[in-house]
Amino acid sequence: MSSASRHPQPPTPAMGSVRAAHEAFVTGHSGTTPQDVVLAVSSAFPGTLLVAAIVQGRLGWQWFLLECVLLVTPVALGFTVMADFTPHMLLCSSLLASLLLWVARSRVSAWNGCDKAGEPAIESTGKRVGCVTCYRALLNLATTIAILAVDFHCFPRRFAKTEVQGYSVMDVGAAGYVIANALVEGRRQASLRVVLKDAALLVCLGLVRLAMVWAADYQHHVTEYGVHGNFFFTLAALKLTCSWWAWRLGTAGNLALMLALCLVHHLLLTVGGVEGWTLGPVPRDSFLNANREWFVSMPSYAALYFTGAGIGAYLRDRSKRATVPHFLWAVVVASAVSLALLHFYVDPASRRLGNAAFVAFSILYATLTLAIFSLLDIWIPKLLPGVSSTPRILQAINQRPLLNFPPVQSRHWGHQQERQHPHCLATRGTSLWCWGIPSVLLQWCISCSRMIVKGR
């Protein structure tokens, strides 16, 4: 008997059935707990301490690769094969970071003969605040890994986008991008021409993504942004409607406008009946009905944008630099209390509706990350004088965020391979680790090489 007859190959399913199976694989999820979402990226915090203790600002490719091992690898593992062990990863990496920091500080004290503590409260290089750079870079890193990994079985389904209600890594990643963009909005007084230019670029990216999805016959999650919408169009709309004057309002004005938007949006969802229309079985027979999720979620993203602009205005004020950690932790406490009240007495977070609980959780996630990095901005220069609290790989990611999107779009290539070889497990396992993540690292290597050459 031949080998082929002893081990018959499974029939190749039709393209439509493969696409339907893939859609079922990435949709219909209810998320996880808020704590689980935070723990998924928590290894980056002790990883930053490890980089400071081991690399200590030294230049060279070997040190760059070591930063990748200490920062990128734990985050990638926490999103995939080690997702069930993130508390253990956090504990072990924290203990290791504490030990190595103690050793490094002992050596620094022995070399210098004295304690040179007394650095500024919050590290700032030029117009960049260290905690903002780290937050934006970590967000880009985590989002890129999640987008690349979501199509594969190694990515836990609880981290995928939620269908109606719940908390997930990918949901908070989209909201985090809005806050991250708004944080740096005030670095330049945007004219109408600049706003239109930025919005046009985002619209072009949105059209490219839409065309690639249709050309590849890739699954499209219509309950996310509707039939024709995507996140680039959301960012473009925010640029047009919010960015020109968000920086003019200051911290108090932006936060007050955020609260007003959340209140009005909640009334529209409940009293106005928008929630039933959005979640109900309304046929998508018109442009408004087809893209109702995109329109309904826009006020919540605008609220997040004004929140980011308000926080950014506070962080840029040099006279308040010493009180930045206190301000951020106050926002963390306020958003945590708000989330608890909204979750138990109103409604849990809903990415699809963009309700008040979703806004509160997104603010909590962003400000908690910023607050922790702001403490590292204080501790690292005091423990290791002369050592930057911002790893160079995070600086590179923050400086070239759009370089993430070409490799992210390469996941459509992997999906095409799965459609051609749906029974091949090797394709599923290797297209992420042998194509996606290395391509992302290559982009960051290019950015870091420029920084190394310049001696930054």
Short mmCIF file of C-alpha atoms in Angstrom, two decimals:
data_model
loop_
_atom_site.label_atom_id
_atom_site.label_comp_id
_atom_site.label_asym_id
_atom_site.label_seq_id
_atom_site.Cartn_x
_atom_site.Cartn_y
_atom_site.Cartn_z
CA MET A 1 0.00 0.00 0.00
CA SER A 2 1.37 3.40 -0.95
CA SER A 3 2.14 6.16 1.52
CA ALA A 4 -0.54 8.36 -0.02
CA SER A 5 -3.24 5.72 0.52
CA ARG A 6 -2.19 5.10 4.12
CA HIS A 7 -2.27 8.84 4.94
CA PRO A 8 -4.89 10.47 2.73
CA GLN A 9 -4.73 14.24 2.57
CA PRO A 10 -7.81 16.15 3.74
CA PRO A 11 -9.77 17.78 0.97
CA THR A 12 -8.99 21.43 0.38
CA PRO A 13 -12.04 23.46 1.38
CA ALA A 14 -13.53 26.07 -0.86
CA MET A 15 -12.27 29.62 -0.57
CA GLY A 16 -15.60 30.81 0.82
CA SER A 17 -15.61 28.24 3.61
CA VAL A 18 -12.04 29.14 4.59
CA ARG A 19 -12.94 32.82 4.76
CA ALA A 20 -16.06 32.03 6.80
CA ALA A 21 -14.02 29.89 9.20
CA HIS A 22 -11.48 32.67 9.57
CA GLU A 23 -14.22 35.23 10.28
CA ALA A 24 -15.66 32.94 12.95
CA PHE A 25 -12.18 32.57 14.44
CA VAL A 26 -11.63 36.33 14.96
CA THR A 27 -15.19 37.41 15.84
CA GLY A 28 -17.75 36.80 18.56
CA HIS A 29 -15.43 37.24 21.55
CA SER A 30 -16.31 38.68 24.96
CA GLY A 31 -12.86 39.76 26.15
CA THR A 32 -11.28 39.33 29.55
CA THR A 33 -10.81 41.28 32.78
CA PRO A 34 -9.22 44.75 32.97
CA GLN A 35 -6.42 43.32 35.10
CA ASP A 36 -5.56 40.75 32.44
CA VAL A 37 -5.29 43.47 29.80
CA VAL A 38 -2.84 45.46 31.92
CA LEU A 39 -0.79 42.37 32.80
CA ALA A 40 -0.39 41.52 29.12
CA VAL A 41 2.09 44.40 28.67
CA SER A 42 3.33 44.63 32.25
CA SER A 43 6.64 42.91 31.48
CA ALA A 44 7.73 46.06 29.64
CA PHE A 45 8.09 47.97 32.92
CA PRO A 46 10.71 45.73 34.57
CA GLY A 47 12.15 45.28 31.07
CA THR A 48 12.90 49.01 31.00
CA LEU A 49 14.70 48.66 34.33
CA LEU A 50 16.66 45.69 32.98
CA VAL A 51 17.76 47.71 29.95
CA ALA A 52 18.91 50.54 32.20
CA ALA A 53 20.83 48.16 34.48
CA ILE A 54 22.48 46.07 31.76
CA VAL A 55 22.81 48.27 28.66
CA GLN A 56 23.35 51.56 30.54
CA GLY A 57 23.12 53.64 27.38
CA ARG A 58 25.92 51.86 25.52
CA LEU A 59 25.84 51.97 21.72
CA GLY A 60 26.30 49.12 19.27
CA TRP A 61 24.31 46.42 17.53
CA GLN A 62 24.92 43.91 20.31
CA TRP A 63 23.31 46.27 22.80
CA PHE A 64 20.41 46.97 20.46
CA LEU A 65 19.75 43.25 20.08
CA LEU A 66 19.94 42.88 23.85
CA GLU A 67 17.31 45.60 24.21
CA CYS A 68 15.11 43.61 21.81
CA VAL A 69 15.50 40.52 23.98
CA LEU A 70 14.75 42.41 27.18
CA LEU A 71 11.81 44.49 25.91
CA VAL A 72 10.28 43.14 22.69
CA THR A 73 10.47 39.42 23.41
CA PRO A 74 8.63 39.49 26.79
CA VAL A 75 5.79 41.56 25.32
CA ALA A 76 5.49 39.19 22.35
CA LEU A 77 5.47 36.17 24.67
CA GLY A 78 2.92 37.80 26.98
CA PHE A 79 0.58 38.22 24.01
CA THR A 80 1.02 34.67 22.74
CA VAL A 81 2.41 31.48 24.26
CA MET A 82 2.97 32.90 27.77
CA ALA A 83 -0.34 34.76 28.00
CA ASP A 84 -1.52 32.57 30.89
CA PHE A 85 1.63 33.27 32.90
CA THR A 86 1.89 37.07 32.74
CA PRO A 87 1.76 37.49 36.56
CA HIS A 88 4.66 35.04 36.90
CA MET A 89 6.59 36.85 34.15
CA LEU A 90 6.03 40.18 35.91
CA LEU A 91 7.17 38.81 39.27
CA CYS A 92 10.29 37.09 37.92
CA SER A 93 11.36 40.02 35.75
CA SER A 94 10.76 42.48 38.61
CA LEU A 95 12.92 40.44 40.98
CA LEU A 96 15.64 40.12 38.36
CA ALA A 97 15.50 43.85 37.59
CA SER A 98 15.76 44.71 41.29
CA LEU A 99 18.79 42.47 41.71
CA LEU A 100 20.61 43.80 38.64
CA LEU A 101 19.80 47.40 39.55
CA TRP A 102 21.32 46.84 42.99
CA VAL A 103 24.46 45.37 41.41
CA ALA A 104 24.71 48.15 38.82
CA ARG A 105 24.20 50.85 41.45
CA SER A 106 26.89 49.30 43.64
CA ARG A 107 29.34 49.42 40.76
CA VAL A 108 28.43 53.01 39.87
CA SER A 109 28.89 54.10 43.49
CA ALA A 110 32.24 52.32 43.66
CA TRP A 111 33.44 53.93 40.41
CA ASN A 112 32.30 57.44 41.25
CA GLY A 113 33.01 57.34 44.95
CA CYS A 114 29.82 59.22 45.70
CA ASP A 115 26.13 59.30 44.99
CA LYS A 116 25.32 61.62 42.11
CA ALA A 117 21.58 61.55 42.58
CA GLY A 118 19.76 64.76 41.97
CA GLU A 119 18.58 64.53 38.40
CA PRO A 120 15.43 66.31 37.20
CA ALA A 121 12.17 64.88 38.45
CA ILE A 122 11.03 63.85 34.97
CA GLU A 123 13.48 63.14 32.19
CA SER A 124 12.95 65.34 29.16
CA THR A 125 15.03 65.42 26.00
CA GLY A 126 14.21 68.52 24.00
CA LYS A 127 10.46 68.64 23.59
CA ARG A 128 9.97 64.95 24.39
CA VAL A 129 8.93 63.73 27.81
CA GLY A 130 10.35 60.32 28.66
CA CYS A 131 7.11 58.74 29.87
CA VAL A 132 5.27 59.88 26.72
CA THR A 133 7.96 58.41 24.47
CA CYS A 134 7.83 55.09 26.32
CA TYR A 135 4.03 54.97 26.31
CA ARG A 136 3.72 55.69 22.59
CA ALA A 137 6.45 53.18 21.74
CA LEU A 138 4.99 50.43 23.93
CA LEU A 139 1.57 51.04 22.39
CA ASN A 140 3.02 50.72 18.87
CA LEU A 141 4.91 47.58 19.84
CA ALA A 142 1.95 45.89 21.54
CA THR A 143 -0.50 46.82 18.79
CA THR A 144 1.80 45.59 16.04
CA ILE A 145 2.32 42.24 17.74
CA ALA A 146 -1.41 41.87 18.42
CA ILE A 147 -2.40 42.67 14.83
CA LEU A 148 0.15 40.21 13.49
CA ALA A 149 -0.76 37.47 15.97
CA VAL A 150 -4.56 37.69 16.10
CA ASP A 151 -5.04 35.44 13.05
CA PHE A 152 -3.15 32.59 14.70
CA HIS A 153 -4.01 30.12 17.43
CA CYS A 154 -1.10 31.25 19.62
CA PHE A 155 -2.97 34.51 20.27
CA PRO A 156 -5.54 34.05 23.08
CA ARG A 157 -9.08 34.73 21.92
CA ARG A 158 -9.75 36.76 25.06
CA PHE A 159 -7.30 39.39 23.77
CA ALA A 160 -9.10 39.74 20.42
CA LYS A 161 -11.62 42.47 19.71
CA THR A 162 -14.86 42.09 21.60
CA GLU A 163 -18.15 41.73 19.80
CA VAL A 164 -20.52 43.64 22.09
CA GLN A 165 -19.14 44.15 25.60
CA GLY A 166 -15.91 43.38 27.42
CA TYR A 167 -12.27 44.35 27.83
CA SER A 168 -9.52 43.29 25.45
CA VAL A 169 -6.00 44.20 24.41
CA MET A 170 -6.99 45.04 20.84
CA ASP A 171 -9.89 47.26 21.88
CA VAL A 172 -7.76 49.35 24.20
CA GLY A 173 -5.03 49.49 21.56
CA ALA A 174 -7.24 51.43 19.16
CA ALA A 175 -8.28 53.85 21.90
CA GLY A 176 -4.67 54.16 23.01
CA TYR A 177 -3.64 55.32 19.55
CA VAL A 178 -6.11 58.20 19.78
CA ILE A 179 -4.73 59.26 23.15
CA ALA A 180 -1.14 58.83 21.96
CA ASN A 181 -1.72 61.09 18.97
CA ALA A 182 -3.41 63.72 21.10
CA LEU A 183 -0.62 63.71 23.69
CA VAL A 184 1.77 65.33 21.21
CA GLU A 185 -0.79 67.48 19.43
CA GLY A 186 0.33 70.65 21.19
CA ARG A 187 3.97 70.42 20.11
CA ARG A 188 3.08 72.60 17.15
CA GLN A 189 0.35 75.12 16.65
CA ALA A 190 -1.43 73.34 13.84
CA SER A 191 -2.70 75.55 11.06
CA LEU A 192 -5.62 74.54 8.89
CA ARG A 193 -3.18 73.61 6.13
CA VAL A 194 -1.27 71.24 8.41
CA VAL A 195 -4.50 69.67 9.67
CA LEU A 196 -5.72 69.07 6.11
CA LYS A 197 -2.37 67.57 5.13
CA ASP A 198 -2.38 65.15 8.07
CA ALA A 199 -6.00 64.21 7.47
CA ALA A 200 -5.34 63.59 3.77
CA LEU A 201 -2.47 61.24 4.64
CA LEU A 202 -4.69 59.28 7.03
CA VAL A 203 -7.47 59.07 4.44
CA CYS A 204 -4.97 57.69 1.92
CA LEU A 205 -3.84 55.06 4.42
CA GLY A 206 -7.47 54.16 5.07
CA LEU A 207 -8.17 53.77 1.36
CA VAL A 208 -5.05 51.64 0.91
CA ARG A 209 -6.10 49.37 3.75
CA LEU A 210 -9.64 49.10 2.38
CA ALA A 211 -8.29 48.21 -1.07
CA MET A 212 -5.89 45.62 0.34
CA VAL A 213 -8.65 43.96 2.36
CA TRP A 214 -10.89 43.71 -0.69
CA ALA A 215 -8.08 42.62 -3.02
CA ALA A 216 -6.97 39.86 -0.66
CA ASP A 217 -10.57 38.87 0.12
CA TYR A 218 -9.55 39.19 3.75
CA GLN A 219 -12.19 38.85 6.46
CA HIS A 220 -13.76 42.20 7.41
CA HIS A 221 -15.16 42.68 10.91
CA VAL A 222 -18.19 44.83 10.01
CA THR A 223 -19.30 45.27 13.63
CA GLU A 224 -16.08 47.16 14.35
CA TYR A 225 -16.29 50.21 12.07
CA GLY A 226 -19.05 49.21 9.69
CA VAL A 227 -18.80 48.10 6.09
CA HIS A 228 -16.65 50.92 4.69
CA GLY A 229 -14.98 52.37 7.78
CA ASN A 230 -11.65 51.65 9.41
CA PHE A 231 -9.44 53.16 12.08
CA PHE A 232 -7.52 55.40 9.67
CA PHE A 233 -10.77 57.13 8.74
CA THR A 234 -11.47 57.61 12.45
CA LEU A 235 -8.09 59.28 12.96
CA ALA A 236 -8.66 61.46 9.90
CA ALA A 237 -12.05 62.59 11.21
CA LEU A 238 -10.52 63.42 14.59
CA LYS A 239 -7.80 65.45 12.90
CA LEU A 240 -10.39 67.48 11.03
CA THR A 241 -12.81 68.02 13.90
CA CYS A 242 -10.61 68.17 17.01
CA SER A 243 -6.93 68.79 16.44
CA TRP A 244 -7.01 72.40 15.22
CA TRP A 245 -8.35 73.74 18.49
CA ALA A 246 -7.75 70.96 21.05
CA TRP A 247 -4.36 72.41 22.02
CA ARG A 248 -5.97 75.81 22.65
CA LEU A 249 -8.24 74.55 25.44
CA GLY A 250 -5.58 73.57 27.95
CA THR A 251 -5.84 70.78 30.50
CA ALA A 252 -9.02 71.87 32.27
CA GLY A 253 -10.86 72.77 29.07
CA ASN A 254 -10.06 69.48 27.33
CA LEU A 255 -11.04 67.35 30.33
CA ALA A 256 -14.28 69.30 30.78
CA LEU A 257 -15.12 68.78 27.11
CA MET A 258 -14.39 65.07 27.48
CA LEU A 259 -16.89 64.80 30.34
CA ALA A 260 -19.51 66.72 28.35
CA LEU A 261 -19.07 64.46 25.32
CA CYS A 262 -19.38 61.32 27.46
CA LEU A 263 -22.59 62.63 29.05
CA VAL A 264 -24.20 63.60 25.74
CA HIS A 265 -23.13 60.32 24.14
CA HIS A 266 -24.58 58.32 27.04
CA LEU A 267 -27.90 60.14 26.69
CA LEU A 268 -27.95 59.42 22.96
CA LEU A 269 -27.29 55.73 23.57
CA THR A 270 -29.94 55.33 26.26
CA VAL A 271 -32.63 57.97 25.95
CA GLY A 272 -32.13 58.48 22.23
CA GLY A 273 -32.32 54.77 21.40
CA VAL A 274 -29.01 54.74 19.51
CA GLU A 275 -27.83 51.66 21.41
CA GLY A 276 -30.73 49.56 20.17
CA TRP A 277 -30.21 50.77 16.62
CA THR A 278 -26.49 49.99 16.70
CA LEU A 279 -26.72 46.53 18.25
CA GLY A 280 -30.02 45.51 16.67
CA PRO A 281 -30.59 43.50 13.49
CA VAL A 282 -30.95 46.60 11.32
CA PRO A 283 -30.19 45.80 7.66
CA ARG A 284 -27.15 47.56 6.24
CA ASP A 285 -29.06 48.91 3.28
CA SER A 286 -27.85 52.50 3.41
CA PHE A 287 -24.52 54.23 4.01
CA LEU A 288 -25.59 55.30 7.51
CA ASN A 289 -26.90 51.87 8.48
CA ALA A 290 -23.92 50.11 6.91
CA ASN A 291 -21.45 52.16 8.93
CA ARG A 292 -23.44 52.83 12.09
CA GLU A 293 -20.67 51.56 14.41
CA TRP A 294 -18.24 54.10 12.93
CA PHE A 295 -20.63 57.01 13.43
CA VAL A 296 -21.77 55.95 16.91
CA SER A 297 -18.23 55.44 18.25
CA MET A 298 -16.90 58.80 16.99
CA PRO A 299 -17.99 60.85 20.06
CA SER A 300 -16.15 58.45 22.38
CA TYR A 301 -12.98 58.67 20.31
CA ALA A 302 -13.32 62.45 20.32
CA ALA A 303 -13.60 62.33 24.12
CA LEU A 304 -10.43 60.24 24.27
CA TYR A 305 -8.70 62.70 21.95
CA PHE A 306 -9.53 65.65 24.19
CA THR A 307 -8.36 63.62 27.19
CA GLY A 308 -5.01 63.00 25.55
CA ALA A 309 -4.71 66.65 24.56
CA GLY A 310 -5.45 67.74 28.13
CA ILE A 311 -2.90 65.36 29.62
CA GLY A 312 -0.36 66.37 27.00
CA ALA A 313 -0.83 70.05 27.84
CA TYR A 314 -0.05 69.30 31.49
CA LEU A 315 3.01 67.22 30.66
CA ARG A 316 4.46 69.91 28.40
CA ASP A 317 4.21 72.60 31.07
CA ARG A 318 7.75 72.76 32.44
CA SER A 319 6.59 74.59 35.56
CA LYS A 320 4.51 71.51 36.48
CA ARG A 321 7.12 68.90 35.55
CA ALA A 322 7.78 67.93 39.17
CA THR A 323 4.08 67.20 39.79
CA VAL A 324 3.55 65.04 36.71
CA PRO A 325 3.47 61.69 38.60
CA HIS A 326 0.97 63.09 41.13
CA PHE A 327 -1.28 64.35 38.34
CA LEU A 328 -1.13 61.07 36.41
CA TRP A 329 -1.85 58.94 39.47
CA ALA A 330 -4.79 61.22 40.32
CA VAL A 331 -6.22 60.58 36.85
CA VAL A 332 -5.59 56.84 37.32
CA VAL A 333 -7.58 56.81 40.56
CA ALA A 334 -10.41 58.92 39.10
CA SER A 335 -10.73 56.74 35.99
CA ALA A 336 -10.55 53.52 38.03
CA VAL A 337 -13.35 54.67 40.34
CA SER A 338 -15.40 55.82 37.35
CA LEU A 339 -14.89 52.49 35.60
CA ALA A 340 -15.97 50.52 38.67
CA LEU A 341 -19.14 52.59 39.08
CA LEU A 342 -20.00 52.42 35.39
CA HIS A 343 -19.28 48.70 35.12
CA PHE A 344 -21.44 47.66 38.08
CA TYR A 345 -24.21 50.27 37.98
CA VAL A 346 -24.56 51.30 34.33
CA ASP A 347 -23.04 49.07 31.62
CA PRO A 348 -19.71 47.29 31.08
CA ALA A 349 -17.34 48.66 28.48
CA SER A 350 -18.47 48.29 24.88
CA ARG A 351 -16.03 48.99 22.08
CA ARG A 352 -18.83 48.76 19.55
CA LEU A 353 -20.84 51.51 21.26
CA GLY A 354 -17.92 53.46 22.66
CA ASN A 355 -19.84 53.99 25.89
CA ALA A 356 -18.62 55.81 29.00
CA ALA A 357 -17.15 52.65 30.54
CA PHE A 358 -15.07 52.10 27.40
CA VAL A 359 -13.76 55.66 27.63
CA ALA A 360 -12.99 55.26 31.35
CA PHE A 361 -11.11 52.00 30.82
CA SER A 362 -9.12 53.43 27.90
CA ILE A 363 -8.11 56.44 30.00
CA LEU A 364 -7.21 54.15 32.91
CA TYR A 365 -5.01 51.96 30.72
CA ALA A 366 -3.21 54.92 29.13
CA THR A 367 -2.65 56.93 32.30
CA LEU A 368 -1.57 53.88 34.30
CA THR A 369 1.12 53.19 31.71
CA LEU A 370 2.16 56.84 31.68
CA ALA A 371 2.21 56.99 35.49
CA ILE A 372 4.45 53.93 35.82
CA PHE A 373 6.86 55.23 33.20
CA SER A 374 6.88 58.62 34.94
CA LEU A 375 8.10 56.90 38.11
CA LEU A 376 10.81 55.16 36.11
CA ASP A 377 11.80 58.60 34.79
CA ILE A 378 12.50 59.54 38.40
CA TRP A 379 14.03 56.33 39.72
CA ILE A 380 16.45 55.39 36.94
CA PRO A 381 18.44 58.68 36.83
CA LYS A 382 18.65 58.63 40.63
CA LEU A 383 19.75 55.00 40.85
CA LEU A 384 22.06 55.15 37.83
CA PRO A 385 23.25 58.73 37.23
CA GLY A 386 23.80 59.48 33.57
CA VAL A 387 21.67 56.57 32.32
CA SER A 388 18.59 57.45 30.28
CA SER A 389 15.24 56.10 31.44
CA THR A 390 14.10 55.72 27.82
CA PRO A 391 15.63 52.72 26.00
CA ARG A 392 16.88 53.48 22.50
CA ILE A 393 14.64 50.88 20.93
CA LEU A 394 11.59 52.66 22.36
CA GLN A 395 12.93 55.95 21.03
CA ALA A 396 13.28 54.37 17.58
CA ILE A 397 9.76 52.94 17.63
CA ASN A 398 8.32 56.28 18.74
CA GLN A 399 10.16 58.21 16.02
CA ARG A 400 9.02 55.92 13.18
CA PRO A 401 5.51 54.75 14.13
CA LEU A 402 4.20 54.56 10.56
CA LEU A 403 6.90 52.01 9.68
CA ASN A 404 4.81 49.50 11.63
CA PHE A 405 1.98 49.58 9.15
CA PRO A 406 3.64 48.02 6.06
CA PRO A 407 4.69 44.88 7.96
CA VAL A 408 1.34 44.81 9.72
CA GLN A 409 -0.37 44.72 6.36
CA SER A 410 1.82 41.70 5.53
CA ARG A 411 -0.52 39.59 7.62
CA HIS A 412 -2.77 39.60 4.53
CA TRP A 413 0.07 37.76 2.78
CA GLY A 414 0.03 35.14 5.51
CA HIS A 415 -3.73 34.82 5.21
CA GLN A 416 -3.42 34.27 1.47
CA GLN A 417 -0.96 31.45 2.17
CA GLU A 418 -3.43 29.89 4.61
CA ARG A 419 -6.16 30.04 2.01
CA GLN A 420 -3.95 28.25 -0.50
CA HIS A 421 -2.76 25.71 2.13
CA PRO A 422 -5.50 25.67 4.79
CA HIS A 423 -4.43 22.29 6.18
CA CYS A 424 -0.76 23.23 6.57
CA LEU A 425 0.00 23.96 10.22
CA ALA A 426 3.51 25.07 9.35
CA THR A 427 2.10 28.04 7.44
CA ARG A 428 0.07 29.08 10.46
CA GLY A 429 2.96 28.78 12.85
CA THR A 430 5.79 30.27 10.82
CA SER A 431 4.22 33.19 8.98
CA LEU A 432 4.00 35.10 12.26
CA TRP A 433 7.42 34.32 13.74
CA CYS A 434 9.38 33.98 10.47
CA TRP A 435 7.79 36.82 8.51
CA GLY A 436 5.79 39.29 10.58
CA ILE A 437 7.83 39.98 13.70
CA PRO A 438 11.26 39.91 11.95
CA SER A 439 9.97 42.43 9.42
CA VAL A 440 8.92 44.72 12.27
CA LEU A 441 12.34 44.35 13.91
CA LEU A 442 14.00 45.17 10.59
CA GLN A 443 12.15 48.47 10.42
CA TRP A 444 13.21 49.34 13.96
CA CYS A 445 16.81 48.31 13.20
CA ILE A 446 16.88 50.93 10.45
CA SER A 447 15.71 53.61 12.87
CA CYS A 448 18.13 52.51 15.59
CA SER A 449 21.05 52.43 13.15
CA ARG A 450 20.53 56.11 12.45
CA MET A 451 20.46 56.84 16.16
CA ILE A 452 23.64 54.81 16.73
CA VAL A 453 25.45 56.58 13.88
CA LYS A 454 24.45 59.94 15.32
CA GLY A 455 25.65 58.79 18.74
CA ARG A 456 22.32 59.49 20.40
#
